[in-house]
mmCIF file of N, CA and C in Angstrom:
data_model
loop_
_atom_site.group_PDB
_atom_site.id
_atom_site.type_symbol
_atom_site.label_atom_id
_atom_site.label_comp_id
_atom_site.label_asym_id
_atom_site.label_seq_id
_atom_site.Cartn_x
_atom_site.Cartn_y
_atom_site.Cartn_z
ATOM 1 N N MET A 296 15.019 64.114 -5.966
ATOM 2 C CA MET A 296 14.741 63.030 -5.582
ATOM 3 C C MET A 296 13.513 62.146 -5.345
ATOM 4 N N LYS A 297 12.283 62.799 -5.539
ATOM 5 C CA LYS A 297 11.042 62.848 -5.429
ATOM 6 C C LYS A 297 11.140 61.051 -6.457
ATOM 7 N N LYS A 298 11.438 61.101 -7.379
ATOM 8 C CA LYS A 298 11.351 60.622 -8.389
ATOM 9 C C LYS A 298 12.002 58.970 -7.807
ATOM 10 N N LYS A 299 12.899 59.341 -7.760
ATOM 11 C CA LYS A 299 14.067 58.072 -7.243
ATOM 12 C C LYS A 299 13.472 56.953 -6.194
ATOM 13 N N PHE A 300 12.296 58.074 -4.984
ATOM 14 C CA PHE A 300 11.889 57.152 -4.105
ATOM 15 C C PHE A 300 9.975 56.904 -4.389
ATOM 16 N N GLY A 301 9.601 57.307 -5.691
ATOM 17 C CA GLY A 301 8.184 56.564 -6.785
ATOM 18 C C GLY A 301 8.792 55.109 -7.539
ATOM 19 N N LYS A 302 9.787 55.486 -7.783
ATOM 20 C CA LYS A 302 10.610 54.266 -8.948
ATOM 21 C C LYS A 302 10.277 53.106 -7.756
ATOM 22 N N ILE A 303 11.200 53.492 -6.677
ATOM 23 C CA ILE A 303 11.445 52.220 -5.871
ATOM 24 C C ILE A 303 10.425 51.770 -5.241
ATOM 25 N N ASN A 304 8.990 52.331 -4.933
ATOM 26 C CA ASN A 304 8.022 51.983 -4.100
ATOM 27 C C ASN A 304 6.838 51.036 -5.276
ATOM 28 N N ILE A 305 7.263 51.423 -6.710
ATOM 29 C CA ILE A 305 6.725 50.477 -8.086
ATOM 30 C C ILE A 305 7.225 49.277 -7.294
ATOM 31 N N VAL A 306 8.467 49.246 -7.961
ATOM 32 C CA VAL A 306 9.317 48.431 -7.950
ATOM 33 C C VAL A 306 9.100 47.637 -6.532
ATOM 34 N N ASP A 307 9.509 47.893 -5.446
ATOM 35 C CA ASP A 307 8.916 47.164 -4.313
ATOM 36 C C ASP A 307 7.084 46.736 -4.298
ATOM 37 N N LEU A 308 6.365 47.272 -4.733
ATOM 38 C CA LEU A 308 5.221 47.086 -4.300
ATOM 39 C C LEU A 308 4.605 45.762 -6.075
ATOM 40 N N CYS A 309 5.640 45.675 -7.008
ATOM 41 C CA CYS A 309 5.702 44.494 -7.890
ATOM 42 C C CYS A 309 6.185 43.090 -7.075
ATOM 43 N N ILE A 310 7.534 43.322 -6.752
ATOM 44 C CA ILE A 310 7.752 42.341 -5.895
ATOM 45 C C ILE A 310 7.304 41.717 -4.999
ATOM 46 N N VAL A 311 6.459 42.231 -3.789
ATOM 47 C CA VAL A 311 5.476 42.310 -2.726
ATOM 48 C C VAL A 311 4.467 41.449 -3.795
ATOM 49 N N VAL A 312 3.454 41.918 -4.655
ATOM 50 C CA VAL A 312 2.935 41.224 -5.390
ATOM 51 C C VAL A 312 3.286 40.095 -5.876
ATOM 52 N N LEU A 313 4.208 39.667 -6.389
ATOM 53 C CA LEU A 313 4.571 38.348 -7.118
ATOM 54 C C LEU A 313 4.803 37.752 -5.988
ATOM 55 N N ILE A 314 5.749 37.801 -4.787
ATOM 56 C CA ILE A 314 5.977 37.496 -3.737
ATOM 57 C C ILE A 314 4.058 36.143 -3.441
ATOM 58 N N CYS A 315 3.423 37.607 -2.839
ATOM 59 C CA CYS A 315 2.373 37.152 -2.495
ATOM 60 C C CYS A 315 1.556 35.822 -3.303
ATOM 61 N N ALA A 316 1.657 36.412 -4.733
ATOM 62 C CA ALA A 316 0.913 35.557 -5.978
ATOM 63 C C ALA A 316 1.176 34.076 -6.019
ATOM 64 N N ILE A 317 2.823 33.977 -5.748
ATOM 65 C CA ILE A 317 3.527 32.796 -5.544
ATOM 66 C C ILE A 317 3.212 31.986 -4.629
ATOM 67 N N ALA A 318 2.908 32.452 -3.256
ATOM 68 C CA ALA A 318 2.257 31.628 -2.120
ATOM 69 C C ALA A 318 0.975 31.819 -2.278
ATOM 70 N N GLY A 319 0.388 32.609 -2.421
ATOM 71 C CA GLY A 319 -1.506 31.559 -2.701
ATOM 72 C C GLY A 319 -1.352 30.544 -3.551
ATOM 73 N N GLY A 320 -0.202 30.495 -4.948
ATOM 74 C CA GLY A 320 -0.858 29.480 -5.588
ATOM 75 C C GLY A 320 0.046 27.884 -5.493
ATOM 76 N N ALA A 321 1.231 28.142 -4.346
ATOM 77 C CA ALA A 321 1.674 27.610 -3.561
ATOM 78 C C ALA A 321 0.556 26.709 -2.491
ATOM 79 N N TYR A 322 -0.263 27.476 -1.984
ATOM 80 C CA TYR A 322 -0.688 27.287 -1.145
ATOM 81 C C TYR A 322 -2.045 26.627 -1.631
ATOM 82 N N LEU A 323 -2.998 27.048 -2.816
ATOM 83 C CA LEU A 323 -3.965 26.584 -3.601
ATOM 84 C C LEU A 323 -3.351 24.493 -3.419
ATOM 85 N N PHE A 324 -2.512 24.975 -4.446
ATOM 86 C CA PHE A 324 -1.787 23.632 -4.606
ATOM 87 C C PHE A 324 -1.562 22.255 -3.968
ATOM 88 N N LEU A 325 -0.929 23.270 -2.718
ATOM 89 C CA LEU A 325 -0.614 22.065 -1.513
ATOM 90 C C LEU A 325 -2.116 21.713 -1.248
ATOM 91 N N LYS A 326 -2.666 22.376 -0.497
ATOM 92 C CA LYS A 326 -4.206 22.502 -0.070
ATOM 93 C C LYS A 326 -5.310 21.437 -0.847
ATOM 94 N N ASN A 327 -5.041 21.181 -2.329
ATOM 95 C CA ASN A 327 -5.644 20.933 -3.174
ATOM 96 C C ASN A 327 -5.188 19.150 -2.986
ATOM 97 N N SER A 328 -3.724 19.165 -3.009
ATOM 98 C CA SER A 328 -3.009 17.520 -2.749
ATOM 99 C C SER A 328 -3.182 16.953 -1.836
ATOM 100 N N VAL A 329 -2.932 18.217 -0.546
ATOM 101 C CA VAL A 329 -3.877 17.307 0.806
ATOM 102 C C VAL A 329 -5.083 16.916 0.871
ATOM 103 N N GLU A 330 -6.077 17.511 0.211
ATOM 104 C CA GLU A 330 -7.302 17.402 0.209
ATOM 105 C C GLU A 330 -7.986 15.652 -0.583
ATOM 106 N N GLU A 331 -6.900 15.415 -1.508
ATOM 107 C CA GLU A 331 -6.821 14.458 -2.379
ATOM 108 C C GLU A 331 -5.858 13.330 -1.548
ATOM 109 N N SER A 332 -5.698 13.433 -1.208
ATOM 110 C CA SER A 332 -4.464 12.251 -0.354
ATOM 111 C C SER A 332 -5.133 11.853 0.648
ATOM 112 N N SER A 333 -6.313 12.882 1.615
ATOM 113 C CA SER A 333 -7.012 12.340 2.992
ATOM 114 C C SER A 333 -8.403 11.763 2.761
ATOM 115 N N VAL A 334 -8.097 11.902 1.100
ATOM 116 C CA VAL A 334 -10.150 10.733 0.772
ATOM 117 C C VAL A 334 -9.688 9.304 0.606
ATOM 118 N N GLU A 335 -10.612 8.551 1.617
ATOM 119 C CA GLU A 335 -10.468 7.122 1.695
ATOM 120 C C GLU A 335 -11.009 6.365 0.290
ATOM 121 N N LYS A 336 -9.584 5.479 -0.056
ATOM 122 C CA LYS A 336 -10.242 5.147 -1.299
ATOM 123 C C LYS A 336 -9.969 3.428 -1.486
ATOM 124 N N ASP A 337 -11.578 2.874 -2.316
ATOM 125 C CA ASP A 337 -11.412 1.246 -1.999
ATOM 126 C C ASP A 337 -10.880 0.969 -2.560
ATOM 127 N N TYR A 338 -9.959 -0.529 -2.384
ATOM 128 C CA TYR A 338 -8.846 -1.146 -3.631
ATOM 129 C C TYR A 338 -9.054 -3.013 -3.410
ATOM 130 N N LYS A 339 -9.101 -3.521 -3.995
ATOM 131 C CA LYS A 339 -8.855 -4.662 -4.487
ATOM 132 C C LYS A 339 -7.590 -5.251 -4.047
ATOM 133 N N ILE A 340 -6.806 -5.444 -3.137
ATOM 134 C CA ILE A 340 -4.934 -6.029 -2.894
ATOM 135 C C ILE A 340 -5.266 -7.533 -3.078
ATOM 136 N N THR A 341 -3.824 -8.238 -3.843
ATOM 137 C CA THR A 341 -3.674 -9.358 -3.803
ATOM 138 C C THR A 341 -2.452 -9.272 -2.777
ATOM 139 N N LEU A 342 -2.632 -9.821 -1.376
ATOM 140 C CA LEU A 342 -1.277 -10.016 -0.594
ATOM 141 C C LEU A 342 -1.025 -11.165 -0.888
ATOM 142 N N GLU A 343 0.397 -11.768 -0.639
ATOM 143 C CA GLU A 343 1.473 -12.644 -1.124
ATOM 144 C C GLU A 343 2.238 -12.650 0.539
ATOM 145 N N LEU A 344 1.876 -14.097 0.982
ATOM 146 C CA LEU A 344 2.596 -14.460 2.257
ATOM 147 C C LEU A 344 3.065 -15.812 1.965
ATOM 148 N N ARG A 345 4.148 -15.671 1.548
ATOM 149 C CA ARG A 345 5.181 -17.138 1.435
ATOM 150 C C ARG A 345 5.849 -17.773 3.213
ATOM 151 N N MET A 346 6.131 -19.212 1.967
ATOM 152 C CA MET A 346 6.235 -20.205 3.568
ATOM 153 C C MET A 346 5.743 -20.561 5.359
ATOM 154 N N VAL A 347 4.350 -20.664 4.312
ATOM 155 C CA VAL A 347 2.783 -20.630 5.415
ATOM 156 C C VAL A 347 2.804 -21.973 6.116
ATOM 157 N N GLU A 348 2.725 -22.048 6.974
ATOM 158 C CA GLU A 348 2.327 -23.739 7.669
ATOM 159 C C GLU A 348 1.225 -24.420 7.130
ATOM 160 N N GLU A 349 1.126 -25.812 6.910
ATOM 161 C CA GLU A 349 -0.101 -26.228 6.204
ATOM 162 C C GLU A 349 -0.833 -25.925 7.185
ATOM 163 N N ASP A 350 -0.771 -25.743 8.762
ATOM 164 C CA ASP A 350 -2.290 -25.778 9.354
ATOM 165 C C ASP A 350 -2.388 -25.005 9.341
ATOM 166 N N LEU A 351 -1.977 -23.156 9.232
ATOM 167 C CA LEU A 351 -2.362 -22.011 8.966
ATOM 168 C C LEU A 351 -3.457 -22.049 7.819
ATOM 169 N N VAL A 352 -2.470 -22.665 6.814
ATOM 170 C CA VAL A 352 -3.828 -22.512 5.199
ATOM 171 C C VAL A 352 -4.616 -22.871 5.528
ATOM 172 N N LYS A 353 -5.035 -23.777 6.574
ATOM 173 C CA LYS A 353 -6.726 -24.623 6.412
ATOM 174 C C LYS A 353 -7.112 -23.789 7.364
ATOM 175 N N ASN A 354 -6.721 -22.684 8.301
ATOM 176 C CA ASN A 354 -7.382 -22.354 8.869
ATOM 177 C C ASN A 354 -8.203 -20.745 8.640
ATOM 178 N N ILE A 355 -7.427 -20.339 7.199
ATOM 179 C CA ILE A 355 -8.094 -18.823 6.657
ATOM 180 C C ILE A 355 -9.154 -19.425 6.292
ATOM 181 N N GLN A 356 -10.253 -18.187 6.452
ATOM 182 C CA GLN A 356 -11.091 -18.230 6.157
ATOM 183 C C GLN A 356 -11.544 -16.757 5.613
ATOM 184 N N THR A 357 -12.183 -16.807 3.861
ATOM 185 C CA THR A 357 -12.663 -15.507 3.926
ATOM 186 C C THR A 357 -14.054 -15.325 4.465
ATOM 187 N N ASP A 358 -14.476 -13.582 3.837
ATOM 188 C CA ASP A 358 -15.347 -12.942 4.520
ATOM 189 C C ASP A 358 -15.044 -12.719 6.039
ATOM 190 N N LYS A 359 -14.364 -12.247 6.565
ATOM 191 C CA LYS A 359 -13.796 -12.337 7.826
ATOM 192 C C LYS A 359 -13.178 -10.482 7.761
ATOM 193 N N ALA A 360 -13.501 -9.710 8.545
ATOM 194 C CA ALA A 360 -12.426 -8.968 9.085
ATOM 195 C C ALA A 360 -11.214 -8.650 8.815
ATOM 196 N N VAL A 361 -10.479 -7.926 8.589
ATOM 197 C CA VAL A 361 -9.060 -7.906 8.237
ATOM 198 C C VAL A 361 -8.408 -7.039 9.200
ATOM 199 N N TYR A 362 -7.720 -7.278 9.971
ATOM 200 C CA TYR A 362 -6.903 -5.774 10.575
ATOM 201 C C TYR A 362 -5.760 -5.652 10.500
ATOM 202 N N ASP A 363 -4.604 -3.998 10.148
ATOM 203 C CA ASP A 363 -3.883 -4.074 10.525
ATOM 204 C C ASP A 363 -3.061 -4.336 11.836
ATOM 205 N N ARG A 364 -2.363 -5.136 11.691
ATOM 206 C CA ARG A 364 -1.532 -5.535 12.605
ATOM 207 C C ARG A 364 -1.000 -4.388 12.954
ATOM 208 N N VAL A 365 -0.065 -3.382 12.516
ATOM 209 C CA VAL A 365 0.579 -2.178 12.973
ATOM 210 C C VAL A 365 0.261 -0.735 13.512
ATOM 211 N N GLN A 366 -1.087 -0.557 12.712
ATOM 212 C CA GLN A 366 -1.876 0.417 13.467
ATOM 213 C C GLN A 366 -3.209 -0.513 14.464
ATOM 214 N N ASN A 367 -3.583 -1.652 14.183
ATOM 215 C CA ASN A 367 -4.016 -2.291 15.238
ATOM 216 C C ASN A 367 -5.871 -1.874 15.123
ATOM 217 N N LYS A 368 -6.162 -1.715 13.517
ATOM 218 C CA LYS A 368 -7.604 -0.850 13.521
ATOM 219 C C LYS A 368 -8.097 -1.644 12.170
ATOM 220 N N GLU A 369 -9.518 -2.339 11.934
ATOM 221 C CA GLU A 369 -9.781 -2.670 10.934
ATOM 222 C C GLU A 369 -9.489 -2.305 9.123
ATOM 223 N N ILE A 370 -8.805 -2.329 8.567
ATOM 224 C CA ILE A 370 -8.959 -2.168 7.302
ATOM 225 C C ILE A 370 -9.403 -3.250 5.992
ATOM 226 N N GLY A 371 -10.278 -3.842 6.304
ATOM 227 C CA GLY A 371 -10.848 -4.163 4.926
ATOM 228 C C GLY A 371 -11.716 -5.895 5.482
ATOM 229 N N THR A 372 -11.779 -6.205 4.104
ATOM 230 C CA THR A 372 -12.313 -7.808 4.233
ATOM 231 C C THR A 372 -11.591 -8.683 3.455
ATOM 232 N N LEU A 373 -11.302 -10.156 3.457
ATOM 233 C CA LEU A 373 -10.753 -10.917 3.568
ATOM 234 C C LEU A 373 -11.784 -11.622 2.045
ATOM 235 N N LEU A 374 -11.448 -11.701 0.773
ATOM 236 C CA LEU A 374 -12.471 -12.221 -0.243
ATOM 237 C C LEU A 374 -12.013 -13.235 -0.799
ATOM 238 N N ASP A 375 -11.272 -13.441 -0.905
ATOM 239 C CA ASP A 375 -10.664 -14.987 -1.350
ATOM 240 C C ASP A 375 -9.070 -15.728 -0.740
ATOM 241 N N MET A 376 -8.766 -16.983 -0.800
ATOM 242 C CA MET A 376 -7.903 -16.937 -0.845
ATOM 243 C C MET A 376 -7.260 -18.611 -1.126
ATOM 244 N N LYS A 377 -6.409 -18.140 -2.413
ATOM 245 C CA LYS A 377 -5.283 -19.014 -2.608
ATOM 246 C C LYS A 377 -4.473 -19.808 -2.600
ATOM 247 N N TYR A 378 -4.043 -20.619 -2.194
ATOM 248 C CA TYR A 378 -2.607 -21.309 -1.829
ATOM 249 C C TYR A 378 -1.851 -22.432 -2.876
ATOM 250 N N GLU A 379 -0.420 -22.586 -2.855
ATOM 251 C CA GLU A 379 -0.132 -23.580 -3.338
ATOM 252 C C GLU A 379 1.238 -24.190 -2.798
ATOM 253 N N PRO A 380 1.565 -24.500 -3.678
ATOM 254 C CA PRO A 380 3.036 -24.997 -2.569
ATOM 255 C C PRO A 380 4.374 -24.572 -2.347
ATOM 256 N N SER A 381 5.073 -23.863 -1.240
ATOM 257 C CA SER A 381 6.615 -22.825 -1.989
ATOM 258 C C SER A 381 7.603 -23.749 -2.569
ATOM 259 N N VAL A 382 8.229 -22.994 -2.826
ATOM 260 C CA VAL A 382 8.834 -23.636 -3.691
ATOM 261 C C VAL A 382 9.814 -22.282 -3.961
ATOM 262 N N GLU A 383 11.973 -23.283 -3.022
ATOM 263 C CA GLU A 383 13.207 -22.944 -3.102
ATOM 264 C C GLU A 383 13.706 -22.911 -4.092
ATOM 265 N N TYR A 384 14.722 -22.238 -4.331
ATOM 266 C CA TYR A 384 15.447 -22.905 -5.385
ATOM 267 C C TYR A 384 17.035 -23.615 -4.814
ATOM 268 N N SER A 385 17.939 -24.281 -5.406
ATOM 269 C CA SER A 385 18.863 -24.950 -4.861
ATOM 270 C C SER A 385 19.643 -24.991 -5.673
ATOM 271 N N ILE A 386 21.266 -24.335 -4.953
ATOM 272 C CA ILE A 386 22.093 -24.786 -5.715
ATOM 273 C C ILE A 386 23.367 -26.108 -5.078
ATOM 274 N N SER A 387 23.566 -26.792 -5.991
ATOM 275 C CA SER A 387 24.276 -27.539 -5.702
ATOM 276 C C SER A 387 25.382 -27.260 -6.346
ATOM 277 N N SER A 388 26.130 -27.697 -4.348
ATOM 278 C CA SER A 388 27.644 -27.401 -4.361
ATOM 279 C C SER A 388 28.741 -28.699 -5.074
ATOM 280 N N VAL A 389 28.204 -29.445 -5.965
ATOM 281 C CA VAL A 389 29.042 -30.493 -6.662
ATOM 282 C C VAL A 389 28.802 -29.801 -8.540
ATOM 283 N N ASP A 390 27.912 -29.259 -8.687
ATOM 284 C CA ASP A 390 27.796 -29.050 -10.043
ATOM 285 C C ASP A 390 27.585 -27.707 -10.639
ATOM 286 N N GLY A 391 26.972 -27.080 -9.334
ATOM 287 C CA GLY A 391 26.928 -25.578 -9.386
ATOM 288 C C GLY A 391 25.228 -25.549 -10.089
ATOM 289 N N SER A 392 24.923 -26.200 -10.427
ATOM 290 C CA SER A 392 23.559 -26.562 -11.297
ATOM 291 C C SER A 392 22.364 -25.776 -10.777
ATOM 292 N N VAL A 393 21.193 -25.040 -10.865
ATOM 293 C CA VAL A 393 20.345 -24.582 -9.836
ATOM 294 C C VAL A 393 18.799 -25.374 -10.184
ATOM 295 N N LYS A 394 18.400 -26.042 -9.096
ATOM 296 C CA LYS A 394 16.970 -26.437 -9.130
ATOM 297 C C LYS A 394 15.894 -26.580 -8.524
ATOM 298 N N LYS A 395 14.820 -26.143 -8.592
ATOM 299 C CA LYS A 395 13.896 -25.881 -8.474
ATOM 300 C C LYS A 395 12.943 -26.933 -7.653
ATOM 301 N N VAL A 396 12.989 -26.593 -6.203
ATOM 302 C CA VAL A 396 12.727 -27.478 -4.856
ATOM 303 C C VAL A 396 11.331 -26.753 -4.386
ATOM 304 N N THR A 397 10.311 -28.203 -4.044
ATOM 305 C CA THR A 397 9.111 -27.939 -3.183
ATOM 306 C C THR A 397 9.603 -27.758 -1.666
ATOM 307 N N VAL A 398 9.302 -27.073 -1.105
ATOM 308 C CA VAL A 398 9.435 -26.960 0.455
ATOM 309 C C VAL A 398 8.108 -27.976 0.912
ATOM 310 N N PRO A 399 8.203 -29.160 1.925
ATOM 311 C CA PRO A 399 7.696 -30.112 2.503
ATOM 312 C C PRO A 399 6.724 -28.925 3.527
ATOM 313 N N ASN A 400 5.337 -29.046 3.502
ATOM 314 C CA ASN A 400 4.619 -28.736 4.591
ATOM 315 C C ASN A 400 4.291 -26.900 4.599
ATOM 316 N N LYS A 401 4.946 -26.342 3.416
ATOM 317 C CA LYS A 401 4.622 -25.282 3.554
ATOM 318 C C LYS A 401 4.245 -24.417 2.217
ATOM 319 N N TYR A 402 3.368 -24.032 2.574
ATOM 320 C CA TYR A 402 2.655 -23.306 1.139
ATOM 321 C C TYR A 402 2.774 -21.460 0.946
ATOM 322 N N ASP A 403 2.407 -21.208 -0.041
ATOM 323 C CA ASP A 403 2.544 -19.644 -0.634
ATOM 324 C C ASP A 403 1.173 -19.215 -0.419
ATOM 325 N N CYS A 404 0.586 -18.347 0.124
ATOM 326 C CA CYS A 404 -0.923 -18.088 0.129
ATOM 327 C C CYS A 404 -0.862 -16.569 -0.571
ATOM 328 N N PHE A 405 -1.784 -16.638 -1.456
ATOM 329 C CA PHE A 405 -2.409 -15.477 -2.241
ATOM 330 C C PHE A 405 -3.958 -14.698 -1.646
ATOM 331 N N LEU A 406 -4.033 -13.369 -0.818
ATOM 332 C CA LEU A 406 -5.148 -13.472 -0.208
ATOM 333 C C LEU A 406 -5.504 -12.148 -1.139
ATOM 334 N N ASP A 407 -6.701 -12.341 -1.313
ATOM 335 C CA ASP A 407 -7.378 -11.315 -1.720
ATOM 336 C C ASP A 407 -8.485 -10.370 -0.869
ATOM 337 N N ILE A 408 -7.682 -9.430 -0.443
ATOM 338 C CA ILE A 408 -8.384 -7.830 0.376
ATOM 339 C C ILE A 408 -9.496 -7.124 -0.430
ATOM 340 N N GLU A 409 -10.591 -6.880 0.408
ATOM 341 C CA GLU A 409 -11.136 -5.492 -0.157
ATOM 342 C C GLU A 409 -10.926 -4.285 1.146
ATOM 343 N N LEU A 410 -10.195 -3.400 0.819
ATOM 344 C CA LEU A 410 -9.461 -2.344 1.938
ATOM 345 C C LEU A 410 -9.871 -1.074 1.619
ATOM 346 N N ALA A 411 -10.451 -0.157 2.838
ATOM 347 C CA ALA A 411 -10.280 1.348 2.329
ATOM 348 C C ALA A 411 -9.584 2.039 2.989
ATOM 349 N N THR A 412 -8.780 2.477 2.548
ATOM 350 C CA THR A 412 -7.947 3.502 3.394
ATOM 351 C C THR A 412 -7.180 4.638 2.805
ATOM 352 N N GLU A 413 -6.759 5.101 3.330
ATOM 353 C CA GLU A 413 -5.801 6.610 2.929
ATOM 354 C C GLU A 413 -4.625 6.840 3.065
ATOM 355 N N GLN A 414 -3.916 5.151 2.968
ATOM 356 C CA GLN A 414 -2.842 5.470 2.060
ATOM 357 C C GLN A 414 -2.969 4.648 0.988
ATOM 358 N N ASN A 415 -0.987 5.028 0.392
ATOM 359 C CA ASN A 415 -0.763 4.880 -0.528
ATOM 360 C C ASN A 415 -0.795 3.841 -0.678
ATOM 361 N N ILE A 416 -1.597 2.729 -1.602
ATOM 362 C CA ILE A 416 -0.867 1.552 -2.233
ATOM 363 C C ILE A 416 -0.227 0.998 -3.258
ATOM 364 N N PHE A 417 0.677 0.505 -3.582
ATOM 365 C CA PHE A 417 1.374 0.307 -4.666
ATOM 366 C C PHE A 417 1.861 -0.859 -4.300
ATOM 367 N N ILE A 418 2.575 -1.912 -5.385
ATOM 368 C CA ILE A 418 2.851 -3.340 -5.333
ATOM 369 C C ILE A 418 4.433 -3.066 -4.941
ATOM 370 N N GLY A 419 3.956 -4.013 -3.894
ATOM 371 C CA GLY A 419 5.637 -4.380 -3.414
ATOM 372 C C GLY A 419 5.503 -3.586 -2.130
ATOM 373 N N LYS A 420 4.601 -3.313 -1.548
ATOM 374 C CA LYS A 420 4.425 -2.737 0.070
ATOM 375 C C LYS A 420 4.234 -3.929 0.963
ATOM 376 N N PHE A 421 4.398 -3.779 1.859
ATOM 377 C CA PHE A 421 4.876 -5.081 2.899
ATOM 378 C C PHE A 421 3.543 -4.068 4.168
ATOM 379 N N LEU A 422 2.816 -5.276 4.314
ATOM 380 C CA LEU A 422 1.367 -5.365 5.156
ATOM 381 C C LEU A 422 1.496 -6.347 5.682
ATOM 382 N N SER A 423 0.932 -5.865 6.971
ATOM 383 C CA SER A 423 0.993 -6.818 8.257
ATOM 384 C C SER A 423 -0.224 -6.728 8.676
ATOM 385 N N VAL A 424 -1.482 -8.374 8.453
ATOM 386 C CA VAL A 424 -2.461 -8.018 9.139
ATOM 387 C C VAL A 424 -2.982 -9.248 9.667
ATOM 388 N N ALA A 425 -3.950 -9.234 9.650
ATOM 389 C CA ALA A 425 -4.639 -10.545 11.279
ATOM 390 C C ALA A 425 -5.672 -10.427 11.123
ATOM 391 N N THR A 426 -6.885 -11.549 10.942
ATOM 392 C CA THR A 426 -8.201 -11.734 11.845
ATOM 393 C C THR A 426 -8.514 -12.903 12.721
ATOM 394 N N LYS A 427 -9.754 -12.499 12.309
ATOM 395 C CA LYS A 427 -9.724 -14.019 14.444
ATOM 396 C C LYS A 427 -8.787 -15.267 13.701
ATOM 397 N N ASP A 428 -8.610 -16.146 12.791
ATOM 398 C CA ASP A 428 -7.955 -16.682 12.239
ATOM 399 C C ASP A 428 -6.398 -17.057 12.568
ATOM 400 N N PHE A 429 -6.137 -16.095 11.532
ATOM 401 C CA PHE A 429 -4.904 -16.037 11.583
ATOM 402 C C PHE A 429 -4.059 -14.794 11.430
ATOM 403 N N MET A 430 -2.499 -14.667 11.659
ATOM 404 C CA MET A 430 -2.206 -13.601 11.417
ATOM 405 C C MET A 430 -0.847 -13.878 10.120
ATOM 406 N N GLY A 431 -0.314 -12.963 9.673
ATOM 407 C CA GLY A 431 0.756 -12.604 8.939
ATOM 408 C C GLY A 431 1.238 -11.475 7.956
ATOM 409 N N ALA A 432 2.288 -11.592 7.372
ATOM 410 C CA ALA A 432 2.353 -10.185 7.055
ATOM 411 C C ALA A 432 3.361 -10.996 5.045
ATOM 412 N N GLY A 433 2.881 -10.379 4.840
ATOM 413 C CA GLY A 433 3.285 -10.120 3.130
ATOM 414 C C GLY A 433 3.624 -9.085 2.443
ATOM 415 N N TYR A 434 4.304 -8.931 1.293
ATOM 416 C CA TYR A 434 3.999 -7.977 -0.047
ATOM 417 C C TYR A 434 2.664 -8.436 -0.801
ATOM 418 N N ILE A 435 2.268 -6.964 -1.060
ATOM 419 C CA ILE A 435 1.307 -6.788 -1.906
ATOM 420 C C ILE A 435 1.476 -6.998 -3.235
ATOM 421 N N ILE A 436 1.254 -8.184 -3.936
ATOM 422 C CA ILE A 436 1.894 -8.059 -5.589
ATOM 423 C C ILE A 436 0.517 -7.684 -7.040
ATOM 424 N N ASP A 437 -0.341 -7.657 -6.521
ATOM 425 C CA ASP A 437 -1.687 -7.112 -6.743
ATOM 426 C C ASP A 437 -2.049 -6.188 -6.848
ATOM 427 N N PHE A 438 -2.975 -5.077 -7.300
ATOM 428 C CA PHE A 438 -3.694 -4.118 -7.024
ATOM 429 C C PHE A 438 -4.821 -3.419 -7.687
ATOM 430 N N GLU A 439 -6.000 -3.185 -7.638
ATOM 431 C CA GLU A 439 -7.049 -2.396 -8.483
ATOM 432 C C GLU A 439 -8.036 -1.482 -7.846
ATOM 433 N N GLU A 440 -8.254 -0.193 -8.211
ATOM 434 C CA GLU A 440 -8.823 0.775 -7.451
ATOM 435 C C GLU A 440 -10.700 0.443 -7.633
ATOM 436 N N ILE A 441 -10.985 0.029 -6.900
ATOM 437 C CA ILE A 441 -12.880 0.365 -6.891
ATOM 438 C C ILE A 441 -13.690 1.533 -7.001
ATOM 439 N N THR A 442 -13.829 1.397 -8.097
ATOM 440 C CA THR A 442 -14.498 2.853 -8.784
ATOM 441 C C THR A 442 -16.316 2.320 -7.871
ATOM 442 N N ASN A 443 -16.413 1.213 -8.764
ATOM 443 C CA ASN A 443 -18.374 1.463 -8.263
ATOM 444 C C ASN A 443 -18.225 0.179 -7.083
ATOM 445 N N LYS A 444 -19.119 0.477 -6.135
ATOM 446 C CA LYS A 444 -19.094 -0.742 -5.335
ATOM 447 C C LYS A 444 -21.227 -1.013 -5.335
#
């Protein structure tokens, strides 16, 4: 009887050691991934605002603080702004042809923003921003991580 009890203890001990090793490895892995994700990184993003009124386009000024309208906190600085006339596609009901039509008094704005954030940045992310001069929302169409300032 004593022999069986000794073998069971060794097997139990191996299982407990294995479970502790797996738990310790998972803890270290998750701890490192949480630390990496909470590091604030600097990005230069291009945000596309579609169908913006002409008056608003004229009010956008660079080198201004940019705020996240959802979190209501400063996220970066507006570096540059470019715009072009908005374009829509129109389908003719007569012959079914597709035509590219410029929308009067509407512009597509491309804002270059330098931002520091802990959030994940990716192309297609919807961002709602504001400065003292304007408010708008659009999608990130380009970004790059800034390594050296």
